[in-house]
Amino acid sequence: EADIYQTPRYLVIGTGKKITLECSQTMGHDKMYWYQQDPGMELHLIHYSYGVNSTEKGDLSSESTVSRIRTEHFPLTLESARPSHTSQYLCASSVAGAGQETQYFGPGTRLLVL
Amino acid sequence: GNSVTQMEGPVTLSEEAFLTINCTYTATGYPSLFWYVQYPGEGLQLLLKATKADDKGSNKGFEATYRKETTSFHLEKGSVQVSDSAVYFCALSEGQGAQKLVFGQGTRLTINP
């Protein structure tokens, strides 16, 4: 059983607000990821991290930013939310090392920007 | 670059029917292959995986075999249940370091009683 948590699960917010989506895992995994999932279901990697103080942009350009100050915590921030940011955001983590590519996902945050 | 192509959905079947969801991939090297499942309102869960050619992953009655010659990893189940209704994603791992996953577009499966 994977222990990865995301809060809030649902968020409705107005345009221009700053928001932070929280992601925490208790498995001690080095690698963490953020995906954006559009209504058509497709998943897009927007950020990832190799470990503490490491962050990289993913395949899909995003106006969000991330930080990794602690191993277990990988928050995603939008400085000024817009309707185009409406989506589901999924956090995942994995163990480092060859043959350990399995990613474990949190339940997701569904964001609606009005 | 690496890519994964899944069978177009949605797929609708009756309970106890046989299920196949096709997945083919393009990759350099020898990626690991995965099937993830997403139930309504939830995140993705690993369903099964295979790490080398001819490996068969299996879980909860689902199976998929890593076929290098046809670059495929088709998901099968002999007798589906209503509770199998979900979105299924095929994926491959790529690269060292962050070990990123490349996902297919997902296939929505609905099982009618």
Coordinates of C-alpha atoms in Angstrom, one line a residue:
Chain A
E1 CA 0.0 0.0 0.0
A2 CA 1.5 3.3 -1.1
D3 CA 1.3 6.2 1.3
I4 CA 1.1 9.4 -0.7
Y5 CA -1.3 12.2 0.2
Q6 CA -2.6 15.2 -1.6
T7 CA -4.6 18.2 -0.2
P8 CA -7.0 19.6 -0.9
R9 CA -8.9 17.0 -2.9
Y10 CA -11.1 19.7 -4.5
L11 CA -10.5 23.4 -4.8
V12 CA -12.7 26.1 -6.3
I13 CA -11.0 29.5 -6.5
G14 CA -11.2 32.8 -8.3
T15 CA -8.9 34.2 -11.0
G16 CA -5.7 35.8 -9.7
K17 CA -5.5 34.0 -6.4
K18 CA -2.3 32.3 -5.3
I19 CA -2.7 28.6 -4.5
T20 CA -0.5 25.8 -3.2
L21 CA -1.3 22.1 -3.8
E22 CA 0.2 19.9 -1.2
C23 CA 1.8 16.5 -1.7
S24 CA 3.4 14.3 0.9
Q25 CA 4.7 10.8 1.0
T26 CA 5.8 8.7 3.9
M27 CA 7.8 6.1 2.0
G28 CA 11.1 7.9 1.9
H29 CA 11.1 8.0 -1.9
D30 CA 13.7 10.2 -3.5
K31 CA 11.8 10.8 -6.7
M32 CA 8.6 12.8 -6.9
Y33 CA 6.5 14.0 -9.8
W34 CA 3.6 16.3 -10.7
Y35 CA 1.2 15.5 -13.5
Q36 CA -1.6 17.5 -15.0
Q37 CA -4.5 15.4 -16.3
D38 CA -6.9 17.1 -18.7
P39 CA -10.6 16.2 -19.1
G40 CA -9.7 14.0 -22.0
M41 CA -7.8 11.9 -19.5
E42 CA -4.3 12.3 -20.9
L43 CA -1.5 12.8 -18.4
H44 CA 1.2 15.4 -18.8
L45 CA 4.4 15.5 -16.7
I46 CA 4.8 19.1 -15.5
H47 CA 7.5 18.9 -12.8
Y48 CA 9.8 16.3 -11.2
S49 CA 12.4 16.0 -8.5
Y50 CA 15.4 13.7 -8.0
G51 CA 15.6 14.6 -4.3
V52 CA 16.0 17.4 -1.8
N53 CA 16.8 20.8 -3.5
S54 CA 16.4 19.3 -7.0
T55 CA 13.5 20.3 -9.3
E56 CA 13.1 20.0 -13.0
K57 CA 10.5 21.0 -15.5
G58 CA 8.6 18.3 -17.2
D59 CA 7.4 17.7 -20.8
L60 CA 4.5 20.1 -20.6
S61 CA 5.2 23.8 -20.0
S62 CA 3.5 25.0 -16.9
E63 CA 3.2 28.3 -15.1
S64 CA 3.3 26.5 -11.8
T65 CA 6.4 26.2 -9.6
V66 CA 7.6 23.5 -7.2
S67 CA 10.0 23.2 -4.3
R68 CA 11.6 20.2 -2.5
I69 CA 13.0 21.3 0.8
R70 CA 12.2 18.0 2.6
T71 CA 12.2 14.5 1.1
E72 CA 8.6 13.8 2.0
H73 CA 7.1 17.1 0.7
F74 CA 6.7 18.4 -2.9
P75 CA 4.3 21.3 -3.0
L76 CA 3.1 22.9 -6.3
T77 CA 2.3 26.6 -6.4
L78 CA 0.4 28.8 -8.8
E79 CA 1.1 32.5 -8.2
S80 CA -1.9 33.7 -10.0
A81 CA -4.6 31.2 -11.0
R82 CA -6.4 31.4 -14.3
P83 CA -9.3 29.5 -15.8
S84 CA -6.8 27.7 -18.1
H85 CA -5.3 26.1 -15.0
T86 CA -8.5 24.2 -14.3
S87 CA -7.5 20.5 -14.3
Q88 CA -6.8 17.6 -12.1
Y89 CA -3.3 17.5 -10.6
L90 CA -1.7 14.2 -9.6
C91 CA 1.4 13.7 -7.5
A92 CA 3.5 10.6 -7.6
S93 CA 6.7 9.2 -6.1
S94 CA 9.2 6.4 -6.8
V95 CA 12.2 4.7 -5.4
A96 CA 15.6 5.5 -6.8
G97 CA 17.6 2.8 -8.6
A98 CA 17.5 0.7 -11.7
G99 CA 14.4 -1.5 -12.1
Q100 CA 12.5 0.7 -9.6
E101 CA 10.5 2.7 -12.0
T102 CA 7.1 2.0 -10.5
Q103 CA 5.5 5.3 -9.6
Y104 CA 2.9 5.5 -6.7
F105 CA 0.2 8.1 -7.1
G106 CA -1.8 10.2 -4.7
P107 CA -5.6 10.6 -5.1
G108 CA -5.3 13.9 -7.0
T109 CA -6.5 17.5 -6.5
R110 CA -9.3 18.7 -8.8
L111 CA -8.9 22.4 -9.3
L112 CA -11.5 24.7 -10.8
V113 CA -10.6 28.3 -11.4
L114 CA -13.5 30.7 -12.0
Chain B
G1 CA 11.1 9.9 -28.9
N2 CA 9.4 7.2 -26.9
S3 CA 5.7 6.9 -27.2
V4 CA 2.8 4.6 -26.2
T5 CA -0.4 4.1 -28.3
Q6 CA -3.5 2.6 -26.7
M7 CA -6.7 1.3 -28.2
E8 CA -9.2 4.0 -28.7
G9 CA -12.1 4.1 -26.2
P10 CA -14.5 4.1 -24.8
V11 CA -15.0 0.3 -24.5
T12 CA -18.3 -1.1 -23.3
L13 CA -18.7 -4.8 -22.4
S14 CA -21.2 -7.0 -20.6
E15 CA -20.2 -8.7 -17.4
E16 CA -18.2 -11.9 -17.8
A17 CA -17.1 -10.9 -21.3
F18 CA -13.5 -11.3 -22.4
L19 CA -11.4 -8.1 -22.4
T20 CA -8.5 -7.0 -24.5
I21 CA -7.1 -3.5 -24.5
N22 CA -4.3 -3.1 -27.0
C23 CA -1.1 -1.2 -26.3
T24 CA 1.9 -0.7 -28.5
Y25 CA 5.0 1.2 -27.9
T26 CA 8.0 2.9 -29.5
A27 CA 11.2 3.0 -27.4
T28 CA 14.9 2.9 -27.6
G29 CA 16.6 0.5 -25.3
Y30 CA 14.7 -1.8 -23.0
P31 CA 12.0 0.0 -21.1
S32 CA 9.8 -1.5 -18.4
L33 CA 6.1 -1.6 -19.2
F34 CA 3.2 -0.9 -17.0
W35 CA -0.6 -0.9 -16.8
Y36 CA -2.2 1.6 -14.4
V37 CA -5.9 1.8 -13.5
Q38 CA -7.8 4.9 -12.4
Y39 CA -11.2 4.4 -10.7
P40 CA -13.6 7.4 -10.7
G41 CA -12.5 10.2 -8.5
E42 CA -9.1 8.6 -7.6
G43 CA -5.5 8.7 -8.6
L44 CA -3.7 6.0 -10.6
Q45 CA -2.9 2.6 -9.1
L46 CA -0.4 0.2 -10.5
L47 CA -2.2 -2.8 -11.9
L48 CA 0.7 -4.8 -13.3
K49 CA 4.1 -4.5 -14.8
A50 CA 6.8 -6.4 -16.8
T51 CA 10.5 -5.5 -16.9
K52 CA 11.9 -7.5 -19.7
A53 CA 10.9 -9.3 -22.9
D54 CA 8.5 -12.3 -22.5
D55 CA 7.7 -11.4 -18.9
K56 CA 4.1 -11.7 -18.0
G57 CA 2.6 -9.3 -15.5
S58 CA -0.6 -10.4 -13.7
N59 CA -2.9 -9.1 -11.0
K60 CA -6.6 -9.3 -10.1
G61 CA -7.2 -11.6 -13.1
F62 CA -5.6 -9.2 -15.5
E63 CA -2.6 -10.2 -17.6
A64 CA -0.2 -8.6 -20.1
T65 CA 2.9 -10.1 -21.8
Y66 CA 5.9 -8.0 -22.8
R67 CA 6.3 -8.7 -26.6
K68 CA 9.4 -7.2 -27.9
E69 CA 9.0 -8.6 -31.4
T70 CA 5.6 -6.8 -31.8
T71 CA 6.4 -4.0 -29.4
S72 CA 3.2 -4.7 -27.6
F73 CA 1.8 -5.1 -24.1
H74 CA -1.9 -5.9 -24.5
L75 CA -4.0 -6.1 -21.4
E76 CA -6.4 -9.1 -21.1
K77 CA -8.9 -10.4 -18.6
G78 CA -11.0 -13.5 -19.1
S79 CA -14.2 -12.5 -17.4
V80 CA -14.8 -8.8 -16.5
Q81 CA -16.9 -7.5 -13.6
V82 CA -18.8 -4.3 -13.1
S83 CA -16.2 -3.3 -10.6
D84 CA -13.5 -3.3 -13.4
S85 CA -15.1 -0.2 -14.9
A86 CA -12.3 2.4 -14.9
V87 CA -9.8 4.2 -17.1
Y88 CA -6.7 2.0 -18.0
F89 CA -3.3 3.5 -18.9
C90 CA -0.5 1.8 -20.6
A91 CA 3.0 3.3 -19.8
L92 CA 6.7 2.7 -20.3
S93 CA 9.7 3.9 -18.4
E94 CA 12.3 5.9 -20.1
G95 CA 15.8 7.1 -19.2
Q96 CA 17.9 7.0 -16.1
G97 CA 17.8 9.6 -13.4
A98 CA 14.2 10.6 -12.9
Q99 CA 12.9 7.4 -14.6
K100 CA 10.1 9.2 -16.2
L101 CA 7.0 7.4 -17.4
V102 CA 5.5 7.9 -20.8
F103 CA 1.7 7.3 -20.7
G104 CA -0.7 6.3 -23.4
Q105 CA -3.9 8.4 -23.7
G106 CA -6.0 6.1 -21.5
T107 CA -8.9 3.8 -22.4
R108 CA -12.2 4.2 -20.6
L109 CA -13.8 0.8 -19.8
T110 CA -17.5 0.4 -18.8
I111 CA -18.9 -3.0 -17.8
N112 CA -22.7 -3.4 -17.8
P113 CA -24.4 -5.9 -15.6

